CSV table of C-alpha atoms in Angstrom, one decimal:
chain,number,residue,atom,x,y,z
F,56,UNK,CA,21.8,-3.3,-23.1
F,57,UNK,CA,23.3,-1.7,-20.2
F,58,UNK,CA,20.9,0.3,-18.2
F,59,UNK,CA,22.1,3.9,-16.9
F,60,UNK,CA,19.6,4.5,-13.4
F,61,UNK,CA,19.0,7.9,-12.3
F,62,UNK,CA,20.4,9.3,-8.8
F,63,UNK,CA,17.0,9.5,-7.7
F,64,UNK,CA,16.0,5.4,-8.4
F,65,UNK,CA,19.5,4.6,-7.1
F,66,UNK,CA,18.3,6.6,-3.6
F,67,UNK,CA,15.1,5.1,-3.6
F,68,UNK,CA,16.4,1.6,-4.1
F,69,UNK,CA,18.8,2.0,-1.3
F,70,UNK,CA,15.8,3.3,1.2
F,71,UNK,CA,13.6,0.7,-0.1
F,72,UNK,CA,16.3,-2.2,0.9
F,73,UNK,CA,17.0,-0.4,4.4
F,74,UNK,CA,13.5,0.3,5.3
F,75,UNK,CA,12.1,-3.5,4.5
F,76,UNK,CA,12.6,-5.8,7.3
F,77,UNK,CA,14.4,-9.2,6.9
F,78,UNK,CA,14.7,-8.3,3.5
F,79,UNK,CA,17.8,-9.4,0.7
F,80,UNK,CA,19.8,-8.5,-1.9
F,81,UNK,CA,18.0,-10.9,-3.9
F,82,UNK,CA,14.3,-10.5,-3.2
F,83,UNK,CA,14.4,-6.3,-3.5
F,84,UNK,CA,16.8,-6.8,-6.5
F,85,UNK,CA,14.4,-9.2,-8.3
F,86,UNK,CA,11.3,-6.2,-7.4
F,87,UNK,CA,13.4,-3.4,-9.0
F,88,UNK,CA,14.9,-5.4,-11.7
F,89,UNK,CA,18.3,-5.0,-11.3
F,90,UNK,CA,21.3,-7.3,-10.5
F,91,UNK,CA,21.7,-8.2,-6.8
F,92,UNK,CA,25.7,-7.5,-7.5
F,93,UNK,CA,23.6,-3.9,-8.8
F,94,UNK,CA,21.7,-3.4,-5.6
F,95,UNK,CA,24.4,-4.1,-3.2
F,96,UNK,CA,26.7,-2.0,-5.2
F,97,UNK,CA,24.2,1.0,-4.4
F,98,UNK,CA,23.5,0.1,-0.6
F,99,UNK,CA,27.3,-0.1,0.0
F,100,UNK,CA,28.0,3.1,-1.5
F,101,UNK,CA,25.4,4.7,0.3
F,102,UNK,CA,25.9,3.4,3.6
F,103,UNK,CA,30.0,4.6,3.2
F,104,UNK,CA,29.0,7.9,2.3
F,105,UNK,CA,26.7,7.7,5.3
F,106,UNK,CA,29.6,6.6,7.2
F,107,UNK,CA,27.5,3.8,8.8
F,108,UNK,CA,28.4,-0.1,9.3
F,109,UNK,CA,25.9,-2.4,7.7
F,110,UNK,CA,25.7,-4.1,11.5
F,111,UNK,CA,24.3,-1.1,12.1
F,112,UNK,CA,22.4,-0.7,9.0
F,113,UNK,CA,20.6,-3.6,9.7
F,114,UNK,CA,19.9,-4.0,13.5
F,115,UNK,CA,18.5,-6.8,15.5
F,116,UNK,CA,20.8,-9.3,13.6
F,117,UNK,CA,22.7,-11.1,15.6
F,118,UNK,CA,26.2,-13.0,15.3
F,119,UNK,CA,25.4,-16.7,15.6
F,120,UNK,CA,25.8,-18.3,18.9
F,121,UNK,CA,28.5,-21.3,18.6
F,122,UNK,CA,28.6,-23.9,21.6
F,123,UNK,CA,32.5,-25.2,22.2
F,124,UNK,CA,32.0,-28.6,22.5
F,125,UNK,CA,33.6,-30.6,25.2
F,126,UNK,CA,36.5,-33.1,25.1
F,127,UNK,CA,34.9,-35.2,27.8
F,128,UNK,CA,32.6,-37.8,26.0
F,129,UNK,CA,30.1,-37.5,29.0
F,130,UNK,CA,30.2,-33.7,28.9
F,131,UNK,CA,29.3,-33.8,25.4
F,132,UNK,CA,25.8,-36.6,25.9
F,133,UNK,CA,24.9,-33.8,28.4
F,134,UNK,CA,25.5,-31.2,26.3
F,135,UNK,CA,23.9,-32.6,23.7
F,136,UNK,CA,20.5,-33.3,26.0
F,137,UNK,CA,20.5,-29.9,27.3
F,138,UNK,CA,20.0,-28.7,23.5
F,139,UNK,CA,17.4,-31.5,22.6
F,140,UNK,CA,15.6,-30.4,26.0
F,141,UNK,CA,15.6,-26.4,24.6
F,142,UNK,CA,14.5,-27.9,21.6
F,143,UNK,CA,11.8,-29.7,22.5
F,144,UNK,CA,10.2,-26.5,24.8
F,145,UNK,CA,10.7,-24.4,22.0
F,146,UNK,CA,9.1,-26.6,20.0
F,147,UNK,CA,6.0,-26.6,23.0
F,148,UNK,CA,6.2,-23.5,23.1
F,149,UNK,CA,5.4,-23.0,19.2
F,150,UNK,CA,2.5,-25.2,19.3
F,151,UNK,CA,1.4,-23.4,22.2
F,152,UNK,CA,0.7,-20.3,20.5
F,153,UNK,CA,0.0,-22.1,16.9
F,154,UNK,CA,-3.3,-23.3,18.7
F,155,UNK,CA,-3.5,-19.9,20.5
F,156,UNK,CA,-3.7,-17.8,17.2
F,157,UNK,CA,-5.4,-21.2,15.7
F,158,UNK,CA,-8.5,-20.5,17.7
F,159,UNK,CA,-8.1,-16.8,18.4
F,160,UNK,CA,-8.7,-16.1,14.2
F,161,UNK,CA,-12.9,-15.8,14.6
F,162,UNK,CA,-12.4,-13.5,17.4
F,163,UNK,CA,-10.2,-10.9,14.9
F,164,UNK,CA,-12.7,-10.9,11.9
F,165,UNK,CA,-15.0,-8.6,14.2
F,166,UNK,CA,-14.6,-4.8,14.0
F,167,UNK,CA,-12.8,-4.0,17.3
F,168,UNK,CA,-9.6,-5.6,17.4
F,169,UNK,CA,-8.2,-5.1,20.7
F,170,UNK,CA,-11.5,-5.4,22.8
F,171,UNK,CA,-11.7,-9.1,20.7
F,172,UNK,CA,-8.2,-9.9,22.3
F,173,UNK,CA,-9.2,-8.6,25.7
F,174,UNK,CA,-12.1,-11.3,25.2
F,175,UNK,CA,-10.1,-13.7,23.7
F,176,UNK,CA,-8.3,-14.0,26.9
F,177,UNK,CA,-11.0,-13.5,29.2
F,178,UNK,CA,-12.5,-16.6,27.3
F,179,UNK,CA,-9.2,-19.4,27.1
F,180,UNK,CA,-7.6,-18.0,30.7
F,181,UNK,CA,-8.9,-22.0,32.0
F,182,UNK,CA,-7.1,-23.3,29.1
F,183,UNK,CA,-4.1,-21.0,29.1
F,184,UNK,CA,-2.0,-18.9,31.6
F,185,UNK,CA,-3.0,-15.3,31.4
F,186,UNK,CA,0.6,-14.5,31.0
F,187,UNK,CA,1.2,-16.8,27.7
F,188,UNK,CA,-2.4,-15.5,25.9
F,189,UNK,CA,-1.2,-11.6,26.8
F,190,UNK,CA,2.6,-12.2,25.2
F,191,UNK,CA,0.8,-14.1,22.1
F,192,UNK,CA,-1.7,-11.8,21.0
F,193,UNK,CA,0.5,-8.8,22.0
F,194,UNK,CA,-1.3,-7.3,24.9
F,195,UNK,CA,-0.8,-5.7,27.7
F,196,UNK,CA,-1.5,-7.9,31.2
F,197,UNK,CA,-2.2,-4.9,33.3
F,198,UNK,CA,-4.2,-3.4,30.3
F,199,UNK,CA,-6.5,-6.5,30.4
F,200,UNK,CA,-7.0,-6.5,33.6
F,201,UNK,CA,-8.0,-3.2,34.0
F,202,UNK,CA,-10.5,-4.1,30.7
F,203,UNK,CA,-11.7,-7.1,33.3
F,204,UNK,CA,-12.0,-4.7,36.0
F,205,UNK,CA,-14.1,-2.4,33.5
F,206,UNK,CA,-16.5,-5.1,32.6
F,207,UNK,CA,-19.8,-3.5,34.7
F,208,UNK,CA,-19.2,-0.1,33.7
F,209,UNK,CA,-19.1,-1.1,29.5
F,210,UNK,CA,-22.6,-3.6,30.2
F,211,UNK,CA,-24.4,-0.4,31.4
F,212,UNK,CA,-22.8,1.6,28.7
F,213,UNK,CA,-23.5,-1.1,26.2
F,214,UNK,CA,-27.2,-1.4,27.5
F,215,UNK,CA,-27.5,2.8,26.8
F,216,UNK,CA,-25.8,2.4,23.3
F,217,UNK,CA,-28.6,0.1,22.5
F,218,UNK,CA,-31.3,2.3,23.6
F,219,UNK,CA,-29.9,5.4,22.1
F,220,UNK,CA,-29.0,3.5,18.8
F,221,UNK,CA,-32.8,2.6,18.5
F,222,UNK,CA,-33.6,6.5,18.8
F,223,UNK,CA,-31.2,7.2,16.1
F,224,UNK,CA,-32.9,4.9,14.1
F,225,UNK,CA,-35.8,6.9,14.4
F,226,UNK,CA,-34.6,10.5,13.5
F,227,UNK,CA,-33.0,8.7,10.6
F,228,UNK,CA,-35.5,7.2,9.8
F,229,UNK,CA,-37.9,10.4,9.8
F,230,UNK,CA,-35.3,12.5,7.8
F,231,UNK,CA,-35.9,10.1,5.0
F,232,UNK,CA,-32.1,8.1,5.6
F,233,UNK,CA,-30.6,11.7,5.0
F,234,UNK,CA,-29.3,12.9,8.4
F,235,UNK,CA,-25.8,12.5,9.3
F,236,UNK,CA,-24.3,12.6,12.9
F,237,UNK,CA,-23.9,16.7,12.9
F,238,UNK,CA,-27.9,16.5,12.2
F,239,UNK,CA,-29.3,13.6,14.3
F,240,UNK,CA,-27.3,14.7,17.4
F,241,UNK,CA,-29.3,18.3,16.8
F,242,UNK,CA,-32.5,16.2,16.5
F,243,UNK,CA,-32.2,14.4,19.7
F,244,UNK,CA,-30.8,17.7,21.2
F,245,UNK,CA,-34.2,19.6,20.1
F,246,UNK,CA,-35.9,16.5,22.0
F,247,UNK,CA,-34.2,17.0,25.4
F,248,UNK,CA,-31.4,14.5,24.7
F,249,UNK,CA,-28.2,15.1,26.0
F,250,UNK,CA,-26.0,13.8,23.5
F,251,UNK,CA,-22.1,14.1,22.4
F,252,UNK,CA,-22.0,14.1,18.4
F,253,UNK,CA,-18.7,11.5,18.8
F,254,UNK,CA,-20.8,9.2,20.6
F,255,UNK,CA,-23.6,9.6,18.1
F,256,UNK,CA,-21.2,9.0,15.1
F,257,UNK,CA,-19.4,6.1,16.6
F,258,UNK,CA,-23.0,4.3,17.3
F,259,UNK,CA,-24.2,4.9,13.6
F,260,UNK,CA,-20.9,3.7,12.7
F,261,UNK,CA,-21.2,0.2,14.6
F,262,UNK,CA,-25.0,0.4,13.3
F,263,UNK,CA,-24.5,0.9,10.0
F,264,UNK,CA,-27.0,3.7,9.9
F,265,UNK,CA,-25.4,6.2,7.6
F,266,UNK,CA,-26.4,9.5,6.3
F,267,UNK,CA,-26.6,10.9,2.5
F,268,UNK,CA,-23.0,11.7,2.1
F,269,UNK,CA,-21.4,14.1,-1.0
F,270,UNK,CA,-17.5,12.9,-0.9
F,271,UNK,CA,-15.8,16.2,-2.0
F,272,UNK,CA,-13.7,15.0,-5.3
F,273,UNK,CA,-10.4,16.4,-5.8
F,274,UNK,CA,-10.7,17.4,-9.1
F,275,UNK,CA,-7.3,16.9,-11.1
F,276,UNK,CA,-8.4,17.3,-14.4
F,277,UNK,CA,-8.7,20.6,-15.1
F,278,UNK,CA,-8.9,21.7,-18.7
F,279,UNK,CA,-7.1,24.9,-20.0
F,280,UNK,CA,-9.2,27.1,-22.5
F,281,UNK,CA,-6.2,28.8,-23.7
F,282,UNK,CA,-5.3,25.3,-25.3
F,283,UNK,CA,-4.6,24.5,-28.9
F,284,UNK,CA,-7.3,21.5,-29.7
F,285,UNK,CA,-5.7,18.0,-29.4
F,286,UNK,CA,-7.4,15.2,-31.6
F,287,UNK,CA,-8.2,12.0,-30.1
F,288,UNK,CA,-6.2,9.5,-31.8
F,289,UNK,CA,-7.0,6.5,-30.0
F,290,UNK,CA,-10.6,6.6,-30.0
F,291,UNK,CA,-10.7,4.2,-27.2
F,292,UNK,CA,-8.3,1.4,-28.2
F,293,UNK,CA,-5.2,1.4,-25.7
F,294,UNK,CA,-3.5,-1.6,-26.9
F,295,UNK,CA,-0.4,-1.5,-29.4
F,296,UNK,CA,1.3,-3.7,-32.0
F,297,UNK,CA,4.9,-3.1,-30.7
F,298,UNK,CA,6.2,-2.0,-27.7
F,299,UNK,CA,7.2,2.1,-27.9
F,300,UNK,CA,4.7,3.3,-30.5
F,301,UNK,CA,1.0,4.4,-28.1
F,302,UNK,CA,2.0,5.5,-24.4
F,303,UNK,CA,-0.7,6.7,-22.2
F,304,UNK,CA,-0.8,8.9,-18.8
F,305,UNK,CA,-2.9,10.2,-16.1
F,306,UNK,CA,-2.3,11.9,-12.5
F,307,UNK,CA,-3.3,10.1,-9.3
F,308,UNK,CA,-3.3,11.3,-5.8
F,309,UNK,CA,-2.2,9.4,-3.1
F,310,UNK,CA,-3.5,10.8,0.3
F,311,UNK,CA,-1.5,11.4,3.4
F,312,UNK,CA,-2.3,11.3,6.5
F,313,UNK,CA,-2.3,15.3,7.1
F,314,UNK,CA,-5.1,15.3,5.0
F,315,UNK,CA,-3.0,16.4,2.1
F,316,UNK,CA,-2.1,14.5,-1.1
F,317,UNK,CA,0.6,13.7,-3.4
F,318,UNK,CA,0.6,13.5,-7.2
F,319,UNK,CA,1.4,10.9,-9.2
F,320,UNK,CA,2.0,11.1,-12.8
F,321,UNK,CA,2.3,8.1,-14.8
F,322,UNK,CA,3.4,7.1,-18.4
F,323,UNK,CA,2.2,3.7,-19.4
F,324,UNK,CA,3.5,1.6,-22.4
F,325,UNK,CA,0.2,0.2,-24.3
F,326,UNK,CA,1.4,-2.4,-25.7
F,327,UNK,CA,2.7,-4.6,-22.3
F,328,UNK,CA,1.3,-1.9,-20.4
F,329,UNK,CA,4.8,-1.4,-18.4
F,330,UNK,CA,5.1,2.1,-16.5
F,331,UNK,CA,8.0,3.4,-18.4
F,332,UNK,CA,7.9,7.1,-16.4
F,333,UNK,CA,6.7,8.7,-13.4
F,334,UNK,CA,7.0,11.3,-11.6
F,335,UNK,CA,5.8,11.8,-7.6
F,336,UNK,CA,5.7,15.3,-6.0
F,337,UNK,CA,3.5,18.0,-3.4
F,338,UNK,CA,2.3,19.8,-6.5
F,339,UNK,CA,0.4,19.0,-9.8
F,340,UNK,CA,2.4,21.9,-11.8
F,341,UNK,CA,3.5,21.1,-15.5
F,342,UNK,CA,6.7,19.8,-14.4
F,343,UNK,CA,5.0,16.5,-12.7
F,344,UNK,CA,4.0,15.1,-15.9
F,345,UNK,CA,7.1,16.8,-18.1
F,346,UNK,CA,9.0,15.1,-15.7
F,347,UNK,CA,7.4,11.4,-16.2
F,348,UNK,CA,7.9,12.2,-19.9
F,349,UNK,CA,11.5,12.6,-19.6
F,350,UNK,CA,11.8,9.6,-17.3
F,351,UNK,CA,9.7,7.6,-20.2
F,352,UNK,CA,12.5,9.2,-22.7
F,353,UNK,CA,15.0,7.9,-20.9
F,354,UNK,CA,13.9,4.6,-20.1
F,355,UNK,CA,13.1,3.7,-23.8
F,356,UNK,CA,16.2,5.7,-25.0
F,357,UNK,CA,13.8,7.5,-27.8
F,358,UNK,CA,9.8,8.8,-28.0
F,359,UNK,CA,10.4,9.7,-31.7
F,360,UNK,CA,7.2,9.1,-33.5
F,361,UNK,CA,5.5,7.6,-30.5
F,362,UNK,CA,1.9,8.9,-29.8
F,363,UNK,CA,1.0,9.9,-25.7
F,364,UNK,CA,-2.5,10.0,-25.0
F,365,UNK,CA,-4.0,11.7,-21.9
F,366,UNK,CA,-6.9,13.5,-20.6
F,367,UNK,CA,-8.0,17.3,-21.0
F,368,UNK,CA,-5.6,18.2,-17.4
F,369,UNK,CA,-4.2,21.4,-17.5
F,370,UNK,CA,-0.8,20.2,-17.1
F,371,UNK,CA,-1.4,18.4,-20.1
F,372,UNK,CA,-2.8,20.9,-22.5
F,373,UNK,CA,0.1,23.4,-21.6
F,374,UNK,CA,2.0,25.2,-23.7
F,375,UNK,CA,4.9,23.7,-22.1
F,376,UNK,CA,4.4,20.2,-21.9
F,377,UNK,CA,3.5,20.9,-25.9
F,378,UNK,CA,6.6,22.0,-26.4
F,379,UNK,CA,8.7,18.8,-24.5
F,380,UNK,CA,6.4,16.8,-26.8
F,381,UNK,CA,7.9,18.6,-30.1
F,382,UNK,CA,11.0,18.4,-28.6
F,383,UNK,CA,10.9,14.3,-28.2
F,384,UNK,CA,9.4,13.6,-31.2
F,385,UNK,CA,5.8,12.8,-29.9
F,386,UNK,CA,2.4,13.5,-31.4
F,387,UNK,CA,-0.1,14.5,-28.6
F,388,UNK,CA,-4.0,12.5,-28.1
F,389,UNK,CA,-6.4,13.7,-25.5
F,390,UNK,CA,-10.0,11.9,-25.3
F,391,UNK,CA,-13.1,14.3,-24.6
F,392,UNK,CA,-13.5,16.6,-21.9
F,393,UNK,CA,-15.2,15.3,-18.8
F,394,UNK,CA,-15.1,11.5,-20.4
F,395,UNK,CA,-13.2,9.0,-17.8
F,396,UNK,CA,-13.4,6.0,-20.6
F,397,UNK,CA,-11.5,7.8,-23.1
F,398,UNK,CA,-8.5,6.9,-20.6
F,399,UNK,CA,-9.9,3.9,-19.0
F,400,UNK,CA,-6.8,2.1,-19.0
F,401,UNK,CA,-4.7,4.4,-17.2
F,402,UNK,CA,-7.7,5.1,-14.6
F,403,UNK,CA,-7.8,1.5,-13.8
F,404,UNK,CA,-4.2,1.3,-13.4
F,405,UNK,CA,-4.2,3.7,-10.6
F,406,UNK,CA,-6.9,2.3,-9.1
F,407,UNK,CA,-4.8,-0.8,-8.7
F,408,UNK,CA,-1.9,0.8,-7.4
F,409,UNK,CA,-4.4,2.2,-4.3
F,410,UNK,CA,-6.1,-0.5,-3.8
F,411,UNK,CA,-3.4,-2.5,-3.5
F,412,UNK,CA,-1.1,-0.1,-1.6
F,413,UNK,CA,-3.6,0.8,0.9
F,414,UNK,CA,-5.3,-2.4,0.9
F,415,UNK,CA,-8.3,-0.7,3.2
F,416,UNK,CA,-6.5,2.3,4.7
F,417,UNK,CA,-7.2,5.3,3.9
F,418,UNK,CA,-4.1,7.0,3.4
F,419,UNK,CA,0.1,6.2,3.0
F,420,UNK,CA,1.3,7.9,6.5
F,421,UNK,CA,3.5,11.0,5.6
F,422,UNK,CA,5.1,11.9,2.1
F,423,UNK,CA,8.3,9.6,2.8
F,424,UNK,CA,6.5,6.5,3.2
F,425,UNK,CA,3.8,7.6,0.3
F,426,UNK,CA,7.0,8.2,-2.0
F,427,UNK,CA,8.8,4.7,-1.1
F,428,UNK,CA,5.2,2.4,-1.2
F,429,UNK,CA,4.4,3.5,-4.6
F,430,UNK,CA,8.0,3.1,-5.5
F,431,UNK,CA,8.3,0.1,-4.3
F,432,UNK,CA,4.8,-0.9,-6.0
F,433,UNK,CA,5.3,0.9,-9.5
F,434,UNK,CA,8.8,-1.7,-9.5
F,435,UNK,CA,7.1,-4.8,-9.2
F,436,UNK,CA,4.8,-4.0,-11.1
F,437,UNK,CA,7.0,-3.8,-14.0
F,438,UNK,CA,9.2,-6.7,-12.6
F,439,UNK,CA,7.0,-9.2,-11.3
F,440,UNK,CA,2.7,-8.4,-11.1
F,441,UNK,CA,1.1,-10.3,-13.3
F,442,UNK,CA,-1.2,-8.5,-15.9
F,443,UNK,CA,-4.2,-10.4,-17.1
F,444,UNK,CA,-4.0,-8.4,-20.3
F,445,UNK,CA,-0.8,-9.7,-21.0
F,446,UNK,CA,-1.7,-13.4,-20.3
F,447,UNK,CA,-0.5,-12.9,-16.7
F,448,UNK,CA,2.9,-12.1,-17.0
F,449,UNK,CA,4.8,-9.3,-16.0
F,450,UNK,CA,5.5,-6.4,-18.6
F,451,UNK,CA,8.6,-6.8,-19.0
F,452,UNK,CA,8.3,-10.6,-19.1
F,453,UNK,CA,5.9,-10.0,-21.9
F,454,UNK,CA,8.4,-7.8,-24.1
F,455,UNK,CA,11.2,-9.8,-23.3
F,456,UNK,CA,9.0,-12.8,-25.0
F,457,UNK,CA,8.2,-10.1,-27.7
F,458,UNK,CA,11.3,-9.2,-28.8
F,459,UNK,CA,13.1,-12.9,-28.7
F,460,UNK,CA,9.8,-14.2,-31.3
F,461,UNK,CA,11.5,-11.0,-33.3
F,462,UNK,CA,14.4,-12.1,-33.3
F,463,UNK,CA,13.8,-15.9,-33.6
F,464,UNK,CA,11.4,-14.9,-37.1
F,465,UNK,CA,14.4,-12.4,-38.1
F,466,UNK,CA,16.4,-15.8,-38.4
């Protein structure tokens, strides 16, 4: 069966292919699920309407360089030599920096990476030319050099980060491991200590002396009194028979880097666990989650009889949402108020999608990158991630294997 993609996939398809280096038709094709004839299809429209040539969709590629080779047989031996010669200092040249990076990996699992390259250099400059460690680990010459020049100046200073680190220790210690910077650098101020709170911070921080911290939590579910009750029909069990009969969701919030967040709403087939709708926007009104509905709608062609699950959210206990869910044919479930495991499975979901979009970091950048990471991410997923409660395959693998045992016992 033929499927009919939105405007808004098509778009983010196109700026997914654009935006990934060396990437093709085939590899971004097999992550979104669609034919590479498909995909190519979409970028070629987009880049006429654009106006732009795909050399210049594409730069840095470069026409291939094609030697004319010589009628003169002893031309042609020297020709030939030239090219094994390149060859073999290229070749050099790789193994070189292979042993370079080879020995340079211990320095790069500390916490500071470019002071570890600045030392990496200092440390293998008898081995190596200056120049060739500096283009290798992707540093500055005159930049080390001026570290080298430094090197006094940061003993002392390490020599007084020592000392000061040990009196941190102590106010900490005497506030019972409860003082953060703000209050430690008023302690040592009290004492006489003249003290900057960013140098008192970044010293706990390299000490791993940390204070008793409250993390302010951004509180997304937010139940509305005006409500009709919803029953809890699931009762904990978020797996399914058939594919289209028990959908779950939940709304995440990705962070960006202006401190600000986006929300993610998500609707989750139970039985292969594909995400068959979402929705990603700067506001957590009642359309975000319609929305993912409608995409879920669309994606299986039908919600009739279907139950959706979700949590007491505001957005979710609306009048309107209520209303989409009459008008699709689908009987509502919420879990109790306040209770995270009555929609375990779609909380671990998204914690899978951060932690392996952020992969440390501790936000996306701005909203266009958020929008296409989690796009690209939320496509795989469905395409190619392997689920462990699906035996390891991908969702749709899984239905696909589903629906052709149907069809081989309908026989």
């Amino acid at each position: 069966m033929l499927k009919d993609y939105s405007d808004e996939f098509k778009a983010d398809a196109v700026a997914l292919y654009e935006s990934t280096p060396g990437a093709t038709y085939k590899s971004i094709a097999a992550d979104l699920g669609v034919s590479r004839a498909t995909l190519r299809e979409w970028v070629l429209r987009d880049r006429e309407r654009r106006g732009v040539t795909a050399a210049a969709a594409k730069p840095g590629a470069q026409p291939p360089r094609e030697a004319a080779p010589s009628a003169d047989p002893d031309e042609r031996v020297r020709q030939l030599e030239a090219r094994v010669a390149e060859l073999e200092a290229s070749e050099r040249k790789l193994a070189t920096e292979r042993d370079i990076l080879r020995k340079a990996a211990r320095y790069f699992r500390r916490g500071e990476l470019v002071r570890s390259r600045f030392q990496f250099v200092d440390d293998h400059r008898s081995t190596y030319e200056v120049k060739r460690l500096c283009q290798v680990l992707d540093v500055n010459r005159s930049s080390y050099y001026k570290w080298l020049a430094g090197a006094e100046a940061r003993a002392t200073r390490q020599r007084e980060d020592r000392i000061l680190a040990e009196e941190i220790r102590e106010v900490h210690g005497e506030s019972g491991g409860a003082y953060g910077s703000p209050r430690v650098s008023a302690e040592l101020r009290e004492r006489g200590r003249r003290v900057n709170e960013k140098r008192i911070a970044r010293i706990m921080r390299t000490s791993s002396i940390t204070g008793i911290r409250l993390r302010r939590r951004v509180r997304t579910t937010v139940p509305d009194p005006a409500a009709s009750p919803v029953p809890d029909l699931f009762q904990r069990d978020f797996t399914a028979t058939e594919p289209g009969r028990k959908y779950m969701g939940d709304i995440t919030y990705p962070p960006l880097s202006s401190g600000k967040f986006h929300y993610l709403a998500t609707v989750l087939d139970c039985f292969s666990r594909e995400v068959v709708g979402w929705s990603i926007a700067d506001h957590m009104r009642t359309d975000l989650v319609a929305d993912a509905l409608r995409m879920a709608a669309a994606t299986r062609g039908r919600l009739d009889g279907a139950v959706f699950h979700s949590d007491h959210g505001a957005q979710y206990g609306s009048r309107a949402f209520a209303r989409l869910c009459d008008q699709l044919g689908v009987t509502r479930s919420m879990g109790a108020v306040g209770t995270s495991a009555d929609n375990a499975a779609c909380e671990s979901f998204h914690a899978s999608i951060k932690r392996e979009t952020l992969r440390g970091a501790h936000d996306y950048g701005d909203a266009r990158t958020c929008r296409r990471t989690v796009f690209a991410w939320l496509t795989r997923y469905n395409t190619r991630r392997r689920h462990s409660a699906n035996g390891h395959l991908s969702p749709d693998e899984y239905e696909r294997r589903h629906h052709t045992v149907k069809l081989t016992l309908a026989a």
